[in-house]
Amino acid sequence: MRHRLSNTIIHGEASESLKALPSECVDLVVTDPPYLVNYRDRDGRTLANDDNPQAIADVFSEVGRVMKPNSYCVSFYGWTGLYDFARIWRACGLRPVGHFVWCKNYTSKATFAQYRHESAFLLAKGRPALPERPIPDVQPWTYSGNKAHPTEKAVSVIEPLIASYSAPGALILDPFLGSGTTAVAAAKLGRRYIGMELERRYCEHAMQRLYALDTEQGKAA
Ligand SMILES: C[S@@+](CC[C@H](N)C(=O)[O-])C[C@H]1O[C@@H](n2cnc3c(N)ncnc32)[C@H](O)[C@@H]1O
């Protein structure tokens, strides 16, 4: 089945959903895969595939195919899974060209250190043009509250990435969409989006957020 190529949320397993997209159609990937840490929050909420590097590899293998030549992918990751992520990105032809850190003003966990940062790699397929307005690789963190999703990112964390590494009208893909943050940030910035998510409840939440944004933007126009 072919999917509409913009402003779509697809419920399902992303490596399968991605097969419906033509090669080299996506301008920018911004994504936040499971960190491979067997995450469980205080309420007992867990993440699908958070113990399954092969599932993440299968998705990225399709991501590499659908990215346009000479384009960027920003991928969050968990540093304890660095070796897995490095292998996965290399296998799909993505090369690190930058590394972002978000500094938190609270400790997520304290064992060997107080863990207080999030990180993402800026990855290149081919040789993309340099951004007109590169952003600092140390970024301010905003806590989302994790209400709808156990590892939800704030829209304000994602917006600068989309603004810097894509142009208005660009097609942005997030194959691990969760509660819809990347799609909301893309829509706010006048980009098109395709989001994919395994869990129906998060797809539904993402659609509600996008509907609310649409209504808000309609009122403002
Ligand atoms: C770290 S969360 C993303 C959170 C998101 N950034 C947000 O702001 O809500 C990763 C998401 O990927 C989803 N997921 C895991 N494996 C998947 C797969 N193979 N295909 C599609 N979604 C998947 C999980 O259900 C989870 O919601």
GROMACS .gro file of C-alpha atoms and ligand atoms in nm:
model
  248
    1MET     CA    1   0.000   0.000   0.000
    2ARG     CA    2   0.126   0.353  -0.084
    3HIS     CA    3   0.092   0.619   0.187
    4ARG     CA    4   0.009   0.983   0.129
    5LEU     CA    5   0.346   1.153   0.128
    6SER     CA    6   0.283   1.428   0.375
    7ASN     CA    7   0.117   1.510   0.705
    8THR     CA    8   0.049   1.148   0.787
    9ILE     CA    9   0.067   0.945   1.106
   10ILE     CA   10   0.103   0.573   1.041
   11HIS     CA   11   0.019   0.318   1.306
   12GLY     CA   12   0.244   0.012   1.279
   13GLU     CA   13   0.591  -0.129   1.286
   14ALA     CA   14   0.811   0.129   1.114
   15SER     CA   15   1.043  -0.099   0.914
   16GLU     CA   16   0.728  -0.242   0.750
   17SER     CA   17   0.551   0.097   0.714
   18LEU     CA   18   0.863   0.249   0.557
   19LYS     CA   19   0.858  -0.011   0.280
   20ALA     CA   20   0.556   0.172   0.137
   21LEU     CA   21   0.762   0.489   0.086
   22PRO     CA   22   0.962   0.544  -0.231
   23SER     CA   23   1.340   0.567  -0.204
   24GLU     CA   24   1.498   0.910  -0.154
   25CYS     CA   25   1.179   1.106  -0.069
   26VAL     CA   26   1.255   1.243   0.280
   27ASP     CA   27   1.435   1.575   0.335
   28LEU     CA   28   1.517   1.534   0.705
   29VAL     CA   29   1.481   1.261   0.969
   30VAL     CA   30   1.443   1.368   1.332
   31THR     CA   31   1.391   1.073   1.560
   32ASP     CA   32   1.409   0.946   1.915
   33PRO     CA   33   1.440   0.566   1.908
   34PRO     CA   34   1.420   0.346   2.217
   35TYR     CA   35   1.755   0.390   2.395
   36LEU     CA   36   1.808   0.013   2.445
   37VAL     CA   37   1.803   0.048   2.824
   38ASN     CA   38   1.495  -0.156   2.924
   39TYR     CA   39   1.339   0.167   3.049
   40ARG     CA   40   1.071   0.156   3.318
   41ASP     CA   41   0.948   0.475   3.481
   42ARG     CA   42   0.816   0.524   3.834
   43ASP     CA   43   0.465   0.432   3.717
   44GLY     CA   44   0.589   0.111   3.557
   45ARG     CA   45   0.556   0.240   3.199
   46THR     CA   46   0.792   0.072   2.950
   47LEU     CA   47   0.889   0.123   2.585
   48ALA     CA   48   0.842  -0.124   2.300
   49ASN     CA   49   1.170  -0.259   2.158
   50ASP     CA   50   1.381  -0.098   2.428
   51ASP     CA   51   1.571  -0.429   2.457
   52ASN     CA   52   1.582  -0.507   2.085
   53PRO     CA   53   1.873  -0.363   1.882
   54GLN     CA   54   1.770  -0.568   1.577
   55ALA     CA   55   1.429  -0.396   1.566
   56ILE     CA   56   1.601  -0.055   1.572
   57ALA     CA   57   1.847  -0.170   1.303
   58ASP     CA   58   1.562  -0.287   1.078
   59VAL     CA   59   1.399   0.057   1.097
   60PHE     CA   60   1.721   0.248   1.030
   61SER     CA   61   1.800   0.028   0.733
   62GLU     CA   62   1.479   0.158   0.569
   63VAL     CA   63   1.546   0.512   0.696
   64GLY     CA   64   1.875   0.514   0.502
   65ARG     CA   65   1.686   0.415   0.188
   66VAL     CA   66   1.411   0.678   0.208
   67MET     CA   67   1.642   0.971   0.294
   68LYS     CA   68   1.725   1.193  -0.003
   69PRO     CA   69   2.087   1.186  -0.117
   70ASN     CA   70   2.293   1.447   0.073
   71SER     CA   71   2.051   1.491   0.364
   72TYR     CA   72   2.057   1.486   0.745
   73CYS     CA   73   1.920   1.267   1.022
   74VAL     CA   74   1.916   1.379   1.385
   75SER     CA   75   1.884   1.080   1.616
   76PHE     CA   76   1.865   1.086   1.992
   77TYR     CA   77   2.022   0.782   2.155
   78GLY     CA   78   2.113   0.643   2.497
   79TRP     CA   79   2.488   0.658   2.555
   80THR     CA   80   2.494   0.309   2.711
   81GLY     CA   81   2.382   0.178   2.370
   82LEU     CA   82   2.650   0.370   2.181
   83TYR     CA   83   2.815   0.063   2.027
   84ASP     CA   84   2.482  -0.071   1.900
   85PHE     CA   85   2.375   0.267   1.761
   86ALA     CA   86   2.714   0.328   1.594
   87ARG     CA   87   2.691  -0.011   1.421
   88ILE     CA   88   2.329   0.049   1.317
   89TRP     CA   89   2.395   0.395   1.169
   90ARG     CA   90   2.711   0.285   0.992
   91ALA     CA   91   2.530  -0.012   0.836
   92CYS     CA   92   2.271   0.217   0.678
   93GLY     CA   93   2.527   0.461   0.542
   94LEU     CA   94   2.491   0.740   0.801
   95ARG     CA   95   2.803   0.919   0.922
   96PRO     CA   96   2.829   1.142   1.233
   97VAL     CA   97   2.892   1.510   1.153
   98GLY     CA   98   2.781   1.662   1.483
   99HIS     CA   99   2.675   1.571   1.836
  100PHE     CA  100   2.419   1.756   2.049
  101VAL     CA  101   2.389   1.765   2.425
  102TRP     CA  102   2.092   1.897   2.624
  103CYS     CA  103   2.178   1.991   2.982
  104LYS     CA  104   1.910   1.914   3.240
  105ASN     CA  105   1.883   2.101   3.569
  106TYR     CA  106   1.774   1.781   3.746
  107THR     CA  107   1.921   1.434   3.787
  108SER     CA  108   1.741   1.154   3.601
  109LYS     CA  109   1.937   0.884   3.784
  110ALA     CA  110   2.246   0.873   4.009
  111THR     CA  111   2.479   0.572   4.021
  112PHE     CA  112   2.834   0.616   3.887
  113ALA     CA  113   2.749   0.981   3.815
  114GLN     CA  114   2.448   1.209   3.834
  115TYR     CA  115   2.297   1.156   3.490
  116ARG     CA  116   2.177   1.494   3.369
  117HIS     CA  117   2.198   1.514   2.995
  118GLU     CA  118   2.033   1.395   2.675
  119SER     CA  119   2.225   1.349   2.353
  120ALA     CA  120   2.173   1.310   1.980
  121PHE     CA  121   2.395   1.264   1.678
  122LEU     CA  122   2.367   1.472   1.364
  123LEU     CA  123   2.416   1.212   1.091
  124ALA     CA  124   2.476   1.271   0.721
  125LYS     CA  125   2.381   1.063   0.420
  126GLY     CA  126   2.627   1.168   0.151
  127ARG     CA  127   2.748   1.528   0.170
  128PRO     CA  128   2.459   1.761   0.261
  129ALA     CA  129   2.498   2.137   0.223
  130LEU     CA  130   2.605   2.314   0.540
  131PRO     CA  131   2.308   2.468   0.725
  132GLU     CA  132   2.266   2.843   0.680
  133ARG     CA  133   2.210   2.880   1.052
  134PRO     CA  134   2.390   2.602   1.241
  135ILE     CA  135   2.279   2.578   1.604
  136PRO     CA  136   2.506   2.534   1.909
  137ASP     CA  137   2.577   2.171   1.994
  138VAL     CA  138   2.488   2.239   2.358
  139GLN     CA  139   2.116   2.309   2.382
  140PRO     CA  140   1.879   2.408   2.664
  141TRP     CA  141   1.655   2.130   2.793
  142THR     CA  142   1.285   2.163   2.872
  143TYR     CA  143   1.110   1.887   3.063
  144SER     CA  144   0.792   1.777   2.883
  145GLY     CA  145   0.625   1.635   3.194
  146ASN     CA  146   0.605   1.290   3.028
  147LYS     CA  147   0.227   1.294   3.074
  148ALA     CA  148   0.111   1.120   2.757
  149HIS     CA  149   0.426   0.917   2.697
  150PRO     CA  150   0.701   0.796   2.934
  151THR     CA  151   0.985   0.957   2.732
  152GLU     CA  152   0.816   1.248   2.563
  153LYS     CA  153   1.040   1.528   2.430
  154ALA     CA  154   0.929   1.890   2.454
  155VAL     CA  155   0.840   2.057   2.123
  156SER     CA  156   1.088   2.337   2.207
  157VAL     CA  157   1.370   2.078   2.211
  158ILE     CA  158   1.288   1.953   1.861
  159GLU     CA  159   1.203   2.282   1.688
  160PRO     CA  160   1.560   2.421   1.655
  161LEU     CA  161   1.673   2.096   1.490
  162ILE     CA  162   1.403   2.113   1.224
  163ALA     CA  163   1.453   2.487   1.174
  164SER     CA  164   1.828   2.452   1.120
  165TYR     CA  165   1.846   2.134   0.909
  166SER     CA  166   1.546   2.177   0.678
  167ALA     CA  167   1.373   2.442   0.470
  168PRO     CA  168   1.004   2.542   0.483
  169GLY     CA  169   0.791   2.283   0.304
  170ALA     CA  170   1.049   2.005   0.362
  171LEU     CA  171   0.930   1.653   0.437
  172ILE     CA  172   1.032   1.544   0.789
  173LEU     CA  173   1.020   1.178   0.897
  174ASP     CA  174   1.010   1.036   1.249
  175PRO     CA  175   0.975   0.654   1.246
  176PHE     CA  176   0.967   0.639   1.630
  177LEU     CA  177   0.706   0.913   1.676
  178GLY     CA  178   0.579   0.836   2.027
  179SER     CA  179   0.334   1.107   2.133
  180GLY     CA  180   0.383   1.307   1.812
  181THR     CA  181   0.636   1.573   1.916
  182THR     CA  182   0.836   1.577   1.591
  183ALA     CA  183   0.519   1.606   1.383
  184VAL     CA  184   0.390   1.893   1.598
  185ALA     CA  185   0.725   2.076   1.574
  186ALA     CA  186   0.733   2.022   1.195
  187ALA     CA  187   0.376   2.147   1.150
  188LYS     CA  188   0.446   2.455   1.364
  189LEU     CA  189   0.744   2.538   1.144
  190GLY     CA  190   0.561   2.496   0.811
  191ARG     CA  191   0.723   2.163   0.724
  192ARG     CA  192   0.542   1.847   0.616
  193TYR     CA  193   0.569   1.532   0.830
  194ILE     CA  194   0.537   1.157   0.827
  195GLY     CA  195   0.529   0.992   1.170
  196MET     CA  196   0.524   0.620   1.246
  197GLU     CA  197   0.446   0.457   1.578
  198LEU     CA  198   0.392   0.102   1.695
  199GLU     CA  199   0.144   0.177   1.975
  200ARG     CA  200  -0.206   0.283   1.876
  201ARG     CA  201  -0.263   0.495   2.189
  202TYR     CA  202   0.037   0.716   2.104
  203CYS     CA  203  -0.077   0.752   1.742
  204GLU     CA  204  -0.416   0.864   1.866
  205HIS     CA  205  -0.257   1.112   2.104
  206ALA     CA  206  -0.034   1.247   1.824
  207MET     CA  207  -0.339   1.297   1.601
  208GLN     CA  208  -0.519   1.484   1.879
  209ARG     CA  209  -0.219   1.714   1.925
  210LEU     CA  210  -0.201   1.783   1.552
  211TYR     CA  211  -0.574   1.846   1.531
  212ALA     CA  212  -0.550   2.094   1.821
  213LEU     CA  213  -0.258   2.271   1.651
  214ASP     CA  214  -0.451   2.288   1.323
  215THR     CA  215  -0.750   2.441   1.502
  216GLU     CA  216  -0.523   2.690   1.681
  217GLN     CA  217  -0.348   2.790   1.358
  218GLY     CA  218  -0.684   2.817   1.179
  219LYS     CA  219  -0.811   3.058   1.447
  220ALA     CA  220  -0.494   3.268   1.428
  221ALA     CA  221  -0.510   3.300   1.046
  222LIG     C1  222   1.166   0.715   2.281
  222LIG     S1  223   1.004   0.695   2.225
  222LIG     C2  224   0.972   0.843   2.129
  222LIG     C3  225   0.913   0.953   2.212
  222LIG     C4  226   0.883   1.077   2.129
  222LIG     N1  227   1.004   1.147   2.094
  222LIG     C5  228   0.788   1.172   2.201
  222LIG     O1  229   0.820   1.293   2.215
  222LIG     O2  230   0.681   1.128   2.244
  222LIG     C6  231   1.020   0.571   2.102
  222LIG     C7  232   0.889   0.524   2.044
  222LIG     O3  233   0.917   0.430   1.940
  222LIG     C8  234   0.811   0.335   1.938
  222LIG     N2  235   0.862   0.217   1.865
  222LIG     C9  236   0.949   0.123   1.909
  222LIG     N3  237   0.977   0.035   1.812
  222LIG    C10  238   0.908   0.075   1.702
  222LIG    C11  239   0.897   0.026   1.570
  222LIG     N4  240   0.965  -0.083   1.529
  222LIG     N5  241   0.815   0.091   1.484
  222LIG    C12  242   0.746   0.201   1.523
  222LIG     N6  243   0.754   0.253   1.647
  222LIG    C13  244   0.834   0.191   1.736
  222LIG    C14  245   0.777   0.311   2.083
  222LIG     O4  246   0.645   0.262   2.098
  222LIG    C15  247   0.798   0.453   2.141
  222LIG     O5  248   0.675   0.522   2.149
   0.00000   0.00000   0.00000
